PDB file of C-alpha atoms in Angstrom:
ATOM      1  CA  UNK W   1     -79.130 107.239-145.613  1.00 97.00           C
ATOM      2  CA  UNK W   2     -76.561 105.189-143.702  1.00 98.00           C
ATOM      3  CA  UNK W   3     -72.855 105.687-144.346  1.00 98.00           C
ATOM      4  CA  UNK W   4     -70.732 102.787-143.137  1.00 97.00           C
ATOM      5  CA  UNK W   5     -67.036 101.797-142.935  1.00 97.00           C
ATOM      6  CA  UNK W   6     -65.865 105.306-142.024  1.00 97.00           C
ATOM      7  CA  UNK W   7     -62.311 105.772-140.787  1.00 96.00           C
ATOM      8  CA  UNK W   8     -61.763 107.217-137.318  1.00 94.00           C
ATOM      9  CA  UNK W   9     -60.511 110.503-138.846  1.00 93.00           C
ATOM     10  CA  UNK W  10     -63.866 111.397-140.425  1.00 94.00           C
ATOM     11  CA  UNK W  11     -65.885 114.087-138.622  1.00 94.00           C
ATOM     12  CA  UNK W  12     -69.387 115.512-139.014  1.00 95.00           C
ATOM     13  CA  UNK W  13     -67.819 118.457-140.867  1.00 95.00           C
ATOM     14  CA  UNK W  14     -66.323 116.069-143.455  1.00 95.00           C
ATOM     15  CA  UNK W  15     -69.672 114.335-143.979  1.00 97.00           C
ATOM     16  CA  UNK W  16     -71.478 117.681-144.290  1.00 97.00           C
ATOM     17  CA  UNK W  17     -68.936 118.984-146.803  1.00 96.00           C
ATOM     18  CA  UNK W  18     -69.084 115.893-149.036  1.00 96.00           C
ATOM     19  CA  UNK W  19     -72.750 114.939-148.788  1.00 97.00           C
ATOM     20  CA  UNK W  20     -74.308 118.423-148.890  1.00 97.00           C
ATOM     21  CA  UNK W  21     -73.329 118.588-152.565  1.00 96.00           C
ATOM     22  CA  UNK W  22     -76.221 116.159-153.252  1.00 97.00           C
ATOM     23  CA  UNK W  23     -78.872 118.232-151.483  1.00 96.00           C
ATOM     24  CA  UNK W  24     -79.812 120.045-148.301  1.00 97.00           C
ATOM     25  CA  UNK W  25     -79.131 117.957-145.192  1.00 97.00           C
ATOM     26  CA  UNK W  26     -81.976 118.004-142.675  1.00 97.00           C
ATOM     27  CA  UNK W  27     -80.219 116.014-139.924  1.00 97.00           C
ATOM     28  CA  UNK W  28     -76.881 114.308-139.387  1.00 97.00           C
ATOM     29  CA  UNK W  29     -76.141 111.820-136.603  1.00 97.00           C
ATOM     30  CA  UNK W  30     -72.658 110.406-136.073  1.00 96.00           C
ATOM     31  CA  UNK W  31     -72.523 108.310-132.890  1.00 96.00           C
ATOM     32  CA  UNK W  32     -69.243 108.732-131.015  1.00 94.00           C
ATOM     33  CA  UNK W  33     -67.101 106.326-129.045  1.00 92.00           C
ATOM     34  CA  UNK W  34     -66.756 108.544-125.974  1.00 90.00           C
ATOM     35  CA  UNK W  35     -63.753 106.629-124.637  1.00 92.00           C
ATOM     36  CA  UNK W  36     -61.638 107.581-127.670  1.00 90.00           C
ATOM     37  CA  UNK W  37     -63.688 110.590-128.887  1.00 89.00           C
ATOM     38  CA  UNK W  38     -63.900 109.113-132.394  1.00 93.00           C
ATOM     39  CA  UNK W  39     -66.801 108.038-134.594  1.00 95.00           C
ATOM     40  CA  UNK W  40     -68.066 104.451-134.490  1.00 95.00           C
ATOM     41  CA  UNK W  41     -67.576 103.988-138.224  1.00 96.00           C
ATOM     42  CA  UNK W  42     -71.166 104.855-139.128  1.00 97.00           C
ATOM     43  CA  UNK W  43     -73.147 108.029-139.842  1.00 98.00           C
ATOM     44  CA  UNK W  44     -76.822 108.678-140.506  1.00 98.00           C
ATOM     45  CA  UNK W  45     -77.885 111.495-142.852  1.00 98.00           C
ATOM     46  CA  UNK W  46     -81.444 112.660-143.498  1.00 97.00           C
ATOM     47  CA  UNK W  47     -82.035 114.866-146.515  1.00 97.00           C
ATOM     48  CA  UNK W  48     -84.969 117.222-147.103  1.00 96.00           C
ATOM     49  CA  UNK W  49     -85.815 115.329-150.316  1.00 95.00           C
ATOM     50  CA  UNK W  50     -85.635 111.646-151.197  1.00 95.00           C
ATOM     51  CA  UNK W  51     -84.122 112.500-154.588  1.00 96.00           C
ATOM     52  CA  UNK W  52     -81.092 113.954-152.769  1.00 97.00           C
ATOM     53  CA  UNK W  53     -80.707 110.727-150.790  1.00 97.00           C
ATOM     54  CA  UNK W  54     -80.883 108.633-153.958  1.00 96.00           C
ATOM     55  CA  UNK W  55     -78.308 110.879-155.663  1.00 97.00           C
ATOM     56  CA  UNK W  56     -75.926 110.534-152.700  1.00 97.00           C
ATOM     57  CA  UNK W  57     -76.272 106.752-152.768  1.00 97.00           C
ATOM     58  CA  UNK W  58     -75.780 106.582-156.537  1.00 96.00           C
ATOM     59  CA  UNK W  59     -72.611 108.694-156.424  1.00 96.00           C
ATOM     60  CA  UNK W  60     -71.009 107.682-153.123  1.00 96.00           C
ATOM     61  CA  UNK W  61     -71.775 103.967-152.618  1.00 96.00           C
ATOM     62  CA  UNK W  62     -68.428 102.144-152.772  1.00 96.00           C
ATOM     63  CA  UNK W  63     -66.732 105.507-153.195  1.00 95.00           C
ATOM     64  CA  UNK W  64     -63.742 106.645-151.167  1.00 95.00           C
ATOM     65  CA  UNK W  65     -63.687 108.924-148.167  1.00 94.00           C
ATOM     66  CA  UNK W  66     -60.399 109.475-146.298  1.00 93.00           C
ATOM     67  CA  UNK W  67     -58.823 106.678-148.337  1.00 93.00           C
ATOM     68  CA  UNK W  68     -61.383 104.030-147.324  1.00 95.00           C
ATOM     69  CA  UNK W  69     -64.135 102.514-149.460  1.00 97.00           C
ATOM     70  CA  UNK W  70     -67.484 103.357-147.849  1.00 97.00           C
ATOM     71  CA  UNK W  71     -70.951 101.805-148.078  1.00 97.00           C
ATOM     72  CA  UNK W  72     -73.896 104.151-148.545  1.00 97.00           C
ATOM     73  CA  UNK W  73     -77.451 102.777-148.398  1.00 96.00           C
ATOM     74  CA  UNK W  74     -81.021 103.518-147.280  1.00 92.00           C
TER      75      UNK W  74
END
């Protein structure tokens, strides 16, 4: 899944904590802006099962994370 519109405060640990409740995470990739050592506002999560990915999208799309409304999609 792709998580977009993240605030600069969000870390991989935050994503793992929130999104692991929908299933076991196989891989997480959060590209960093190395100049400022912050995320680029996007994160990619791969689950072990597609049903976990669909559950995460159903529950978190247009939800809030760190006070910002996020987009979650395939």
